[in-house]
């Protein structure tokens, strides 16, 4: 397990130093982890036909490939950025689903059987996204914890590694973020805003 970890860190360093091909060699090392994260993230949702884990992994990887400005520091940093990419993709699908509700046909994507019914949860996902934007104005790390824990399904230990903080800090931040979101997303609260 340490060898792939070291290879990943080495490839990220090579990419940071300008080796354009290093990022392409990452895929075999990170694909299983990204697939596992996507399955965890999508597995907490009801089955549907809008987005499956393979599509989510591929779209997240393409976002990561396209982000030339990112100077990957290590494995944790890579997966933290991957969790942000996955969140953005899920939210984009939710927005598309809402737009399609108003007319138009919904394209069906399904490659490996684990799917998310974004159209059924678009309002909730968009409300969570808006709340996370507000939460980021209070404390910029809290939305990152939610992205890692909720949108990507990382454990507290994996989240701590991804964010470069202690597990205890993640535990406190996760508790604080959930309490804040529960308050912000409470029924009737949207009417107050």
Coordinates of N, CA and C in Angstrom, one line a residue, residues 36-166:
X36 N -14.0 4.1 -5.6 CA -14.5 3.8 -4.3 C -15.2 5.1 -3.7
X37 N -14.6 6.2 -3.8 CA -15.1 7.5 -3.3 C -16.4 7.8 -4.0
X38 N -16.5 7.6 -5.3 CA -17.7 7.9 -6.0 C -18.8 7.0 -5.6
X39 N -18.5 5.7 -5.5 CA -19.5 4.7 -5.0 C -20.1 5.0 -3.7
X40 N -19.2 5.4 -2.8 CA -19.6 5.8 -1.4 C -20.5 7.0 -1.5
X41 N -20.1 8.0 -2.3 CA -20.9 9.2 -2.4 C -22.2 9.0 -3.0
X42 N -22.2 8.3 -4.1 CA -23.5 8.0 -4.8 C -24.3 6.9 -4.1
X43 N -23.7 6.1 -3.4 CA -24.4 5.0 -2.7 C -25.3 5.5 -1.6
X44 N -25.1 6.7 -1.1 CA -26.0 7.2 -0.1 C -27.3 7.8 -0.7
X45 N -27.4 7.8 -2.0 CA -28.6 8.3 -2.6 C -29.5 7.1 -3.2
X46 N -30.7 7.5 -3.5 CA -31.6 6.5 -4.1 C -31.1 6.2 -5.6
X47 N -31.4 5.0 -6.0 CA -31.0 4.6 -7.4 C -31.8 5.5 -8.4
X48 N -31.2 5.8 -9.5 CA -31.9 6.6 -10.5 C -31.1 6.4 -11.8
X49 N -31.3 7.3 -12.8 CA -30.7 7.1 -14.1 C -29.9 8.3 -14.5
X50 N -29.5 9.2 -13.6 CA -28.9 10.4 -14.1 C -27.4 10.4 -14.0
X51 N -26.8 9.9 -13.0 CA -25.3 9.9 -12.8 C -24.9 8.7 -12.1
X52 N -23.9 8.0 -12.7 CA -23.4 6.8 -12.1 C -21.9 7.0 -11.7
X53 N -21.4 6.1 -10.9 CA -20.0 6.3 -10.4 C -19.0 6.4 -11.4
X54 N -19.1 5.6 -12.5 CA -18.1 5.7 -13.6 C -18.1 7.0 -14.2
X55 N -19.3 7.6 -14.5 CA -19.4 8.9 -15.1 C -18.8 9.9 -14.1
X56 N -19.1 9.8 -12.8 CA -18.7 10.8 -11.9 C -17.1 10.7 -11.8
X57 N -16.5 9.6 -11.7 CA -15.1 9.4 -11.7 C -14.5 10.0 -12.9
X58 N -15.0 9.7 -14.1 CA -14.4 10.2 -15.3 C -14.5 11.7 -15.4
X59 N -15.7 12.3 -15.1 CA -15.8 13.7 -15.1 C -14.9 14.4 -14.1
X60 N -14.8 13.8 -12.9 CA -13.9 14.4 -11.9 C -12.5 14.4 -12.4
X61 N -12.1 13.3 -12.9 CA -10.7 13.2 -13.4 C -10.4 14.2 -14.5
X62 N -11.4 14.3 -15.4 CA -11.2 15.3 -16.5 C -11.1 16.7 -16.0
X63 N -11.9 17.0 -14.9 CA -11.7 18.4 -14.3 C -10.3 18.5 -13.7
X64 N -9.8 17.4 -13.1 CA -8.5 17.5 -12.5 C -7.4 17.6 -13.5
X65 N -7.6 16.9 -14.6 CA -6.6 17.1 -15.7 C -6.6 18.5 -16.3
X66 N -7.8 19.1 -16.4 CA -7.9 20.4 -16.9 C -7.4 21.5 -16.0
X67 N -7.2 21.2 -14.7 CA -6.8 22.2 -13.8 C -5.3 22.3 -13.7
X68 N -4.7 22.9 -14.7 CA -3.2 23.1 -14.8 C -2.7 23.9 -13.7
X69 N -3.5 24.8 -13.2 CA -3.0 25.8 -12.1 C -2.8 25.1 -10.8
X70 N -3.3 23.9 -10.6 CA -3.2 23.3 -9.3 C -1.8 22.7 -9.1
X71 N -1.1 23.1 -8.0 CA 0.2 22.5 -7.7 C -0.1 21.4 -6.6
X72 N -0.3 20.2 -7.1 CA -0.6 19.1 -6.1 C 0.6 19.0 -5.1
X73 N 0.2 19.0 -3.9 CA 1.3 18.9 -2.8 C 1.5 17.5 -2.4
X74 N 0.5 16.7 -2.3 CA 0.6 15.3 -1.9 C -0.7 14.6 -2.2
X75 N -0.8 13.3 -1.8 CA -1.9 12.5 -2.0 C -3.2 13.1 -1.4
X76 N -3.1 13.6 -0.1 CA -4.2 14.1 0.5 C -4.8 15.4 -0.2
X77 N -3.9 16.2 -0.7 CA -4.3 17.4 -1.4 C -5.0 17.0 -2.7
X78 N -4.5 16.0 -3.4 CA -5.1 15.5 -4.6 C -6.6 15.1 -4.3
X79 N -6.8 14.3 -3.3 CA -8.1 13.8 -3.0 C -9.0 14.8 -2.4
X80 N -8.5 15.8 -1.8 CA -9.3 17.0 -1.4 C -9.8 17.7 -2.6
X81 N -8.9 17.9 -3.6 CA -9.4 18.6 -4.8 C -10.3 17.7 -5.6
X82 N -10.1 16.4 -5.5 CA -11.1 15.5 -6.2 C -12.4 15.6 -5.6
X83 N -12.5 15.7 -4.2 CA -13.8 15.8 -3.6 C -14.5 17.1 -4.0
X84 N -13.8 18.2 -4.2 CA -14.4 19.5 -4.7 C -14.9 19.3 -6.1
X85 N -14.1 18.6 -6.9 CA -14.6 18.3 -8.3 C -15.8 17.5 -8.3
X86 N -15.9 16.5 -7.5 CA -17.1 15.6 -7.4 C -18.3 16.4 -7.0
X87 N -18.1 17.3 -6.0 CA -19.2 18.1 -5.5 C -19.7 19.0 -6.7
X88 N -18.8 19.6 -7.4 CA -19.2 20.5 -8.5 C -20.0 19.8 -9.5
X89 N -19.6 18.6 -9.8 CA -20.2 17.8 -10.8 C -21.6 17.4 -10.4
X90 N -21.8 17.0 -9.2 CA -23.1 16.6 -8.6 C -24.0 17.8 -8.6
X91 N -23.5 19.0 -8.2 CA -24.3 20.2 -8.2 C -24.7 20.6 -9.6
X92 N -23.7 20.5 -10.6 CA -24.0 20.8 -12.0 C -25.2 19.9 -12.5
X93 N -25.1 18.7 -12.2 CA -26.2 17.8 -12.6 C -27.5 18.1 -12.0
X94 N -27.5 18.6 -10.7 CA -28.7 19.0 -10.1 C -29.3 20.2 -10.7
X95 N -28.4 21.2 -11.1 CA -28.9 22.4 -11.8 C -29.5 22.0 -13.2
X96 N -28.8 21.1 -13.9 CA -29.3 20.6 -15.2 C -30.7 20.0 -15.0
X97 N -30.8 19.2 -14.0 CA -32.1 18.5 -13.7 C -33.2 19.5 -13.4
X98 N -32.9 20.5 -12.7 CA -33.9 21.5 -12.4 C -34.3 22.2 -13.7
X99 N -33.4 22.5 -14.5 CA -33.7 23.2 -15.8 C -34.5 22.3 -16.7
X100 N -34.2 21.0 -16.7 CA -34.9 20.0 -17.5 C -36.3 19.8 -17.0
X101 N -36.6 20.0 -15.7 CA -37.9 19.9 -15.2 C -38.9 20.9 -15.9
X102 N -38.3 22.0 -16.3 CA -39.0 23.1 -16.9 C -39.2 22.8 -18.4
X103 N -38.8 21.7 -18.9 CA -38.9 21.3 -20.3 C -37.7 20.7 -20.8
X104 N -37.8 19.8 -21.7 CA -36.7 19.2 -22.3 C -36.5 17.7 -21.8
X105 N -35.7 17.0 -22.6 CA -35.5 15.6 -22.2 C -34.3 15.4 -21.4
X106 N -34.4 14.5 -20.5 CA -33.2 14.2 -19.6 C -32.4 13.1 -20.2
X107 N -31.1 13.3 -20.4 CA -30.3 12.3 -21.0 C -30.0 11.2 -19.9
X108 N -30.0 10.0 -20.3 CA -29.8 8.9 -19.3 C -28.4 8.4 -19.4
X109 N -27.7 8.3 -18.3 CA -26.3 7.8 -18.2 C -26.3 6.8 -17.2
X110 N -25.8 5.6 -17.5 CA -25.7 4.6 -16.5 C -24.8 3.5 -17.0
X111 N -23.6 3.3 -16.4 CA -22.6 2.4 -16.9 C -22.4 1.3 -15.9
X112 N -22.5 1.5 -14.6 CA -22.1 0.4 -13.7 C -23.1 0.1 -12.6
X113 N -24.3 0.6 -12.7 CA -25.4 0.2 -11.8 C -25.5 1.0 -10.5
X114 N -24.6 1.8 -10.1 CA -24.7 2.6 -9.0 C -25.0 4.0 -9.4
X115 N -26.2 4.5 -9.2 CA -26.5 5.7 -9.8 C -27.2 6.7 -8.8
X116 N -27.3 7.9 -9.2 CA -27.9 8.9 -8.3 C -29.1 9.5 -9.0
X117 N -30.2 9.6 -8.3 CA -31.4 10.2 -8.9 C -31.4 11.7 -8.6
X118 N -30.5 12.4 -9.3 CA -30.3 13.8 -9.0 C -31.6 14.6 -9.2
X119 N -32.4 14.2 -10.3 CA -33.6 15.0 -10.5 C -34.6 14.9 -9.4
X120 N -34.6 13.8 -8.6 CA -35.4 13.7 -7.4 C -34.9 14.5 -6.2
X121 N -33.6 14.9 -6.2 CA -33.0 15.5 -5.1 C -32.4 16.9 -5.5
X122 N -32.7 17.4 -6.6 CA -32.0 18.6 -7.1 C -32.2 19.8 -6.1
X123 N -33.4 20.0 -5.6 CA -33.7 21.1 -4.7 C -32.8 20.9 -3.5
X124 N -32.8 19.7 -2.9 CA -32.0 19.5 -1.7 C -30.5 19.8 -1.9
X125 N -30.0 19.2 -3.0 CA -28.6 19.4 -3.3 C -28.2 20.8 -3.6
X126 N -29.1 21.5 -4.3 CA -28.8 23.0 -4.5 C -28.9 23.8 -3.2
X127 N -29.8 23.4 -2.3 CA -29.9 24.1 -1.0 C -28.7 23.9 -0.2
X128 N -28.2 22.6 -0.2 CA -26.9 22.3 0.5 C -25.8 23.1 -0.1
X129 N -25.7 23.1 -1.4 CA -24.6 23.9 -2.1 C -24.6 25.3 -1.7
X130 N -25.8 26.0 -1.7 CA -25.9 27.4 -1.3 C -25.5 27.6 0.1
X131 N -26.0 26.7 1.0 CA -25.6 26.7 2.4 C -24.1 26.6 2.6
X132 N -23.5 25.7 1.8 CA -22.0 25.5 1.9 C -21.3 26.8 1.5
X133 N -21.8 27.5 0.5 CA -21.2 28.7 0.1 C -21.3 29.8 1.2
X134 N -22.4 29.8 1.9 CA -22.5 30.7 3.1 C -21.6 30.3 4.2
X135 N -21.5 29.0 4.4 CA -20.7 28.5 5.5 C -19.2 28.8 5.2
X136 N -18.8 28.8 4.0 CA -17.4 29.1 3.6 C -17.1 30.5 3.9
X137 N -18.1 31.4 4.0 CA -17.8 32.8 4.4 C -17.5 32.9 5.9
X138 N -18.0 31.9 6.7 CA -17.7 31.9 8.1 C -16.4 31.2 8.4
X139 N -16.2 30.1 7.8 CA -15.0 29.3 8.0 C -14.7 28.5 6.8
X140 N -13.6 28.8 6.0 CA -13.4 28.2 4.7 C -13.1 26.7 4.8
X141 N -12.7 26.2 6.0 CA -12.4 24.7 6.0 C -13.6 23.9 6.2
X142 N -14.7 24.4 6.8 CA -15.9 23.6 7.1 C -16.5 23.1 5.8
X143 N -16.7 23.9 4.7 CA -17.2 23.3 3.5 C -16.3 22.2 2.9
X144 N -15.0 22.3 3.1 CA -14.1 21.3 2.6 C -14.3 20.0 3.4
X145 N -14.6 20.1 4.7 CA -14.8 18.9 5.5 C -16.1 18.3 5.0
X146 N -17.2 19.1 4.7 CA -18.4 18.5 4.2 C -18.2 17.9 2.8
X147 N -17.4 18.5 2.0 CA -17.2 17.9 0.6 C -16.5 16.6 0.8
X148 N -15.5 16.5 1.7 CA -14.8 15.2 1.8 C -15.7 14.1 2.5
X149 N -16.5 14.5 3.5 CA -17.3 13.6 4.2 C -18.6 13.2 3.5
X150 N -19.3 14.2 3.1 CA -20.7 14.0 2.5 C -20.6 13.7 1.0
X151 N -20.0 14.6 0.2 CA -20.0 14.5 -1.2 C -19.0 13.4 -1.7
X152 N -18.0 13.1 -1.0 CA -17.0 12.1 -1.4 C -17.0 10.9 -0.5
X153 N -17.5 11.0 0.7 CA -17.6 9.8 1.5 C -16.3 9.4 2.2
X154 N -15.4 10.3 2.3 CA -14.1 10.0 3.0 C -14.4 9.8 4.5
X155 N -13.6 8.9 5.1 CA -13.7 8.7 6.5 C -13.1 10.0 7.2
X156 N -13.2 10.1 8.5 CA -12.6 11.2 9.2 C -11.1 11.2 9.1
X157 N -10.5 10.0 9.1 CA -9.0 9.9 8.9 C -8.6 10.3 7.5
X158 N -9.3 9.9 6.5 CA -9.0 10.2 5.1 C -9.2 11.7 4.9
X159 N -10.3 12.3 5.5 CA -10.5 13.7 5.4 C -9.4 14.5 6.1
X160 N -8.9 14.0 7.2 CA -7.8 14.7 7.9 C -6.6 14.7 7.0
X161 N -6.3 13.6 6.4 CA -5.1 13.5 5.5 C -5.3 14.5 4.3
X162 N -6.5 14.5 3.7 CA -6.8 15.3 2.6 C -6.6 16.8 2.9
X163 N -7.0 17.2 4.1 CA -7.0 18.6 4.4 C -5.8 19.0 5.2
X164 N -5.0 18.0 5.6 CA -3.7 18.3 6.3 C -4.0 18.8 7.7
X165 N -5.0 18.2 8.4 CA -5.3 18.6 9.8 C -5.4 17.3 10.6
X166 N -5.6 17.4 11.9 CA -5.7 16.2 12.7 C -7.1 15.6 12.6

